[in-house]
Short mmCIF file of C-alpha atoms in Angstrom, two decimals:
data_model
loop_
_atom_site.label_atom_id
_atom_site.label_comp_id
_atom_site.label_asym_id
_atom_site.label_seq_id
_atom_site.Cartn_x
_atom_site.Cartn_y
_atom_site.Cartn_z
CA MET A 588 115.18 93.27 126.27
CA LEU A 589 114.02 96.59 124.54
CA ALA A 590 115.37 98.84 127.38
CA PRO A 591 112.40 101.57 127.02
CA GLU A 592 114.12 103.50 129.80
CA ARG A 593 116.95 104.62 127.41
CA PHE A 594 114.57 106.38 125.13
CA ARG A 595 113.04 109.91 125.20
CA ASP A 596 109.77 108.80 123.37
CA TYR A 597 106.69 110.48 122.34
CA CYS A 598 104.45 107.75 124.09
CA PRO A 599 104.61 105.36 126.73
CA ASN A 600 106.20 102.01 126.06
CA GLY A 601 105.04 98.88 127.40
CA LEU A 602 101.66 97.97 128.68
CA GLN A 603 99.35 100.77 127.63
CA VAL A 604 95.93 99.13 128.54
CA GLU A 605 95.77 96.42 131.00
CA GLY A 606 93.41 93.43 130.23
CA ARG A 607 93.41 89.89 131.65
CA ASP A 608 96.16 88.59 133.62
CA GLU A 609 97.23 85.40 131.69
CA ILE A 610 98.36 85.58 127.91
CA ARG A 611 98.25 82.74 125.66
CA ARG A 612 97.35 84.32 122.19
CA ILE A 613 99.00 87.56 120.84
CA VAL A 614 97.81 89.31 117.78
CA CYS A 615 100.63 91.85 116.46
CA GLY A 616 100.25 94.63 114.03
CA VAL A 617 101.73 97.95 113.13
CA THR A 618 99.14 100.25 114.63
CA ALA A 619 96.44 100.04 117.42
CA ASN A 620 93.59 101.00 114.98
CA LEU A 621 89.99 99.78 115.29
CA ALA A 622 90.28 97.27 112.53
CA LEU A 623 93.36 95.51 114.11
CA ILE A 624 91.40 95.60 117.50
CA GLU A 625 88.46 93.95 115.84
CA ALA A 626 90.95 91.37 114.25
CA ALA A 627 92.22 90.72 117.70
CA ILE A 628 88.79 90.24 119.07
CA GLU A 629 87.78 87.67 116.25
CA ARG A 630 91.05 85.64 116.94
CA GLY A 631 90.16 85.53 120.74
CA ALA A 632 93.54 87.36 121.50
CA ASP A 633 94.62 87.98 125.05
CA ALA A 634 96.88 90.77 124.12
CA LEU A 635 97.53 93.20 121.11
CA LEU A 636 101.18 93.97 120.45
CA VAL A 637 102.02 97.11 118.21
CA HIS A 638 104.51 99.50 117.27
CA HIS A 639 102.21 102.42 117.08
CA GLY A 640 99.94 102.41 120.30
CA TRP A 641 98.12 105.37 122.06
CA PHE A 642 98.62 108.37 124.23
CA TRP A 643 101.00 110.41 122.07
CA LYS A 644 102.47 113.61 123.39
CA GLY A 645 100.51 116.62 122.42
CA GLU A 646 97.48 114.87 121.32
CA ASP A 647 93.78 115.52 122.66
CA GLY A 648 93.71 113.18 125.87
CA ARG A 649 90.07 113.13 126.09
CA ILE A 650 88.47 109.69 125.53
CA THR A 651 85.66 110.66 123.09
CA GLY A 652 84.83 109.65 119.60
CA PHE A 653 87.18 107.22 117.79
CA ARG A 654 89.17 107.04 121.02
CA LYS A 655 86.19 105.86 123.12
CA GLN A 656 85.50 103.19 120.31
CA ARG A 657 88.78 101.86 120.44
CA LEU A 658 89.26 101.73 124.05
CA GLN A 659 85.81 100.44 124.56
CA ARG A 660 86.27 97.41 122.46
CA LEU A 661 89.51 96.52 124.16
CA LEU A 662 88.17 96.77 127.67
CA ALA A 663 84.84 95.09 126.77
CA HIS A 664 87.05 92.01 125.68
CA ASP A 665 89.64 92.25 128.40
CA ILE A 666 92.46 92.54 125.91
CA ASN A 667 95.93 93.89 126.81
CA LEU A 668 97.53 96.67 124.63
CA ILE A 669 101.22 96.55 124.58
CA ALA A 670 103.15 98.99 122.50
CA TYR A 671 106.80 99.88 121.77
CA HIS A 672 107.78 102.64 119.70
CA LEU A 673 111.33 103.91 119.56
CA PRO A 674 112.77 100.96 121.39
CA LEU A 675 111.25 98.79 118.66
CA ASP A 676 112.86 100.87 115.92
CA ALA A 677 116.40 100.64 117.55
CA HIS A 678 116.81 97.02 118.95
CA PRO A 679 119.77 95.39 116.99
CA GLU A 680 117.98 92.06 116.27
CA VAL A 681 114.10 92.50 116.40
CA GLY A 682 113.92 96.36 115.76
CA ASN A 683 112.47 97.82 112.49
CA ASN A 684 115.85 99.06 111.12
CA ALA A 685 117.71 95.77 111.82
CA GLN A 686 114.93 93.84 110.31
CA LEU A 687 115.05 95.98 107.15
CA ALA A 688 118.80 95.37 106.95
CA LEU A 689 118.26 91.65 106.98
CA ARG A 690 115.61 91.89 104.13
CA PHE A 691 117.83 94.01 101.88
CA GLY A 692 120.91 92.07 102.62
CA TRP A 693 122.69 95.20 104.13
CA THR A 694 125.43 94.85 106.92
CA ILE A 695 125.19 97.77 109.38
CA ASP A 696 128.59 99.65 109.71
CA GLY A 697 127.38 102.79 111.46
CA HIS A 698 124.73 104.71 113.07
CA PHE A 699 123.54 108.25 113.14
CA GLY A 700 120.70 110.58 114.53
CA GLU A 701 118.95 110.56 117.89
CA HIS A 702 119.40 107.39 120.07
CA GLU A 703 121.57 106.28 116.94
CA LEU A 704 118.27 104.94 115.18
CA GLY A 705 119.56 105.70 111.75
CA CYS A 706 121.74 103.12 110.00
CA ARG A 707 124.34 102.93 107.27
CA ALA A 708 125.98 100.20 105.14
CA VAL A 709 128.35 99.99 102.36
CA LEU A 710 127.22 97.66 99.78
CA PRO A 711 129.14 94.59 98.82
CA ALA A 712 129.16 95.94 95.15
CA PRO A 713 127.87 99.18 93.83
CA SER A 714 124.24 99.10 92.61
CA PHE A 715 122.26 101.41 90.38
CA ALA A 716 119.57 103.52 92.46
CA GLY A 717 116.84 102.31 90.08
CA ASP A 718 117.79 98.65 91.09
CA ILE A 719 117.59 99.29 94.85
CA ALA A 720 114.30 100.94 94.25
CA GLU A 721 113.16 97.63 92.62
CA GLN A 722 114.38 95.71 95.36
CA ALA A 723 112.53 97.95 97.85
CA ALA A 724 109.42 97.42 95.85
CA ARG A 725 109.78 93.64 96.09
CA VAL A 726 110.84 93.44 99.82
CA LEU A 727 108.12 95.97 101.10
CA GLU A 728 105.25 94.90 98.59
CA ARG A 729 104.73 98.62 97.41
CA PRO A 730 106.70 100.79 94.92
CA PRO A 731 108.63 103.61 96.63
CA LEU A 732 108.85 107.08 95.49
CA MET A 733 112.34 107.82 94.34
CA ILE A 734 113.72 111.34 94.20
CA GLY A 735 116.93 111.56 92.14
CA ASP A 736 118.66 109.82 89.18
CA SER A 737 117.79 106.15 88.76
CA ALA A 738 121.06 105.71 86.88
CA ARG A 739 123.29 106.85 89.93
CA LEU A 740 125.70 104.37 91.11
CA ILE A 741 125.24 103.58 94.91
CA ARG A 742 127.97 102.44 97.17
CA THR A 743 126.65 103.53 100.70
CA VAL A 744 123.20 103.41 101.76
CA ALA A 745 121.39 104.93 104.89
CA TRP A 746 118.00 104.17 106.49
CA CYS A 747 115.62 104.77 109.23
CA SER A 748 112.16 103.28 109.31
CA GLY A 749 108.82 105.25 109.58
CA GLY A 750 109.00 109.17 109.50
CA ALA A 751 112.62 109.84 109.49
CA GLN A 752 112.56 112.38 106.48
CA ASP A 753 114.06 115.21 108.62
CA TRP A 754 117.09 112.75 109.03
CA PHE A 755 118.08 113.15 105.40
CA GLU A 756 120.68 115.70 106.05
CA ALA A 757 122.21 113.61 108.74
CA ALA A 758 122.36 110.67 106.33
CA ILE A 759 124.15 112.78 103.71
CA ALA A 760 126.61 113.80 106.47
CA ALA A 761 127.10 110.20 107.32
CA GLY A 762 128.33 109.48 103.73
CA ALA A 763 125.03 108.12 102.20
CA ASP A 764 124.65 108.13 98.53
CA LEU A 765 120.93 107.03 99.11
CA PHE A 766 118.61 107.24 102.10
CA LEU A 767 115.55 105.19 102.53
CA SER A 768 112.87 105.98 104.97
CA GLY A 769 109.03 105.75 105.17
CA GLU A 770 107.72 109.14 104.35
CA ILE A 771 108.72 112.38 102.49
CA SER A 772 108.12 116.01 102.91
CA GLU A 773 108.22 118.97 100.55
CA HIS A 774 111.74 120.09 101.60
CA THR A 775 113.03 116.68 101.20
CA VAL A 776 112.74 116.93 97.27
CA HIS A 777 114.87 120.11 97.19
CA LEU A 778 117.57 118.53 99.33
CA ALA A 779 117.69 115.45 97.25
CA ARG A 780 117.85 117.48 93.95
CA GLU A 781 120.59 119.91 95.25
CA THR A 782 122.89 117.39 96.74
CA GLY A 783 122.32 114.71 94.25
CA VAL A 784 121.83 112.03 96.95
CA ILE A 785 118.86 109.62 96.29
CA TYR A 786 115.75 109.65 98.51
CA LEU A 787 113.59 106.69 98.63
CA ALA A 788 110.20 107.13 100.34
CA ALA A 789 109.08 103.65 100.87
CA GLY A 790 106.19 103.70 103.20
CA HIS A 791 105.87 104.46 106.83
CA HIS A 792 103.63 101.46 107.39
CA ALA A 793 105.69 99.25 105.04
CA THR A 794 109.08 99.91 106.85
CA GLU A 795 107.79 99.29 110.17
CA ARG A 796 106.10 95.88 109.93
CA TYR A 797 108.97 93.65 110.35
CA GLY A 798 110.21 94.59 113.76
CA VAL A 799 106.65 93.77 115.48
CA MET A 800 106.62 90.49 113.53
CA ALA A 801 110.13 89.63 114.68
CA LEU A 802 109.18 90.44 118.31
CA GLY A 803 106.10 88.40 118.20
CA ARG A 804 108.26 85.26 116.99
CA HIS A 805 110.69 85.84 119.81
CA LEU A 806 107.75 86.07 122.27
CA ALA A 807 106.22 82.75 120.84
CA GLU A 808 109.45 81.03 120.82
CA ARG A 809 110.32 82.00 124.45
CA PHE A 810 106.99 81.56 126.14
CA GLY A 811 105.13 78.91 124.01
CA LEU A 812 102.53 81.46 122.83
CA GLU A 813 100.48 81.68 119.84
CA CYS A 814 101.38 84.92 117.98
CA GLU A 815 99.90 86.01 114.60
CA PHE A 816 100.75 89.10 112.67
CA VAL A 817 97.64 90.79 111.07
CA GLU A 818 98.06 93.19 108.11
CA ILE A 819 95.86 96.23 108.22
CA ASP A 820 96.67 97.92 104.82
CA ASN A 821 97.81 101.36 104.91
CA PRO A 822 99.15 103.30 101.68
CA VAL A 823 101.25 105.73 103.66
#
């Protein structure tokens, strides 16, 4: 369904740590940190389903310190770790970007960037940038950082969940008046000021909750599983 073979990703997608053979109960979350693993253990989960798993390219591959702690807890309780990164950003129904569109009421009319992960939409009626920022605060349950004039009238929005701040220039080329992503870098501010295009940094974690939620619901409905999303707060 997620077609991971289509993506040049930074980590392995799918089953990352093998646990018990039969799955009845799944705990879902954004990132496979120790707190989420403990929550899965407390709930008697057979599998942990996440967006941010382990074994990222370029990181230290030794299983020591916090890596040992995490892996040891999973193996001790025979819990599977299943992770989907870019495939879960891109999917047209359960993907993070599709789910953001659903929650904001935006209809995707184009894509940009690698694997066409970035999305754009023409709003049904122009909105002030400040009003979109307020909507983002409600939808994502945290106030975004806005760079630009809140009184600017926005007709075309673009977005990409997570750490897509380096796609800001591509979003501008795609005709965006406003670009929403999760994180922001120092150079992002200058590009927003010099082009007049609004940048909304709405939170990496906050913009990537909804894909794994939707995937969990899909699995629960298809296979009759118990599936629970557990929120581990992250201010970034």
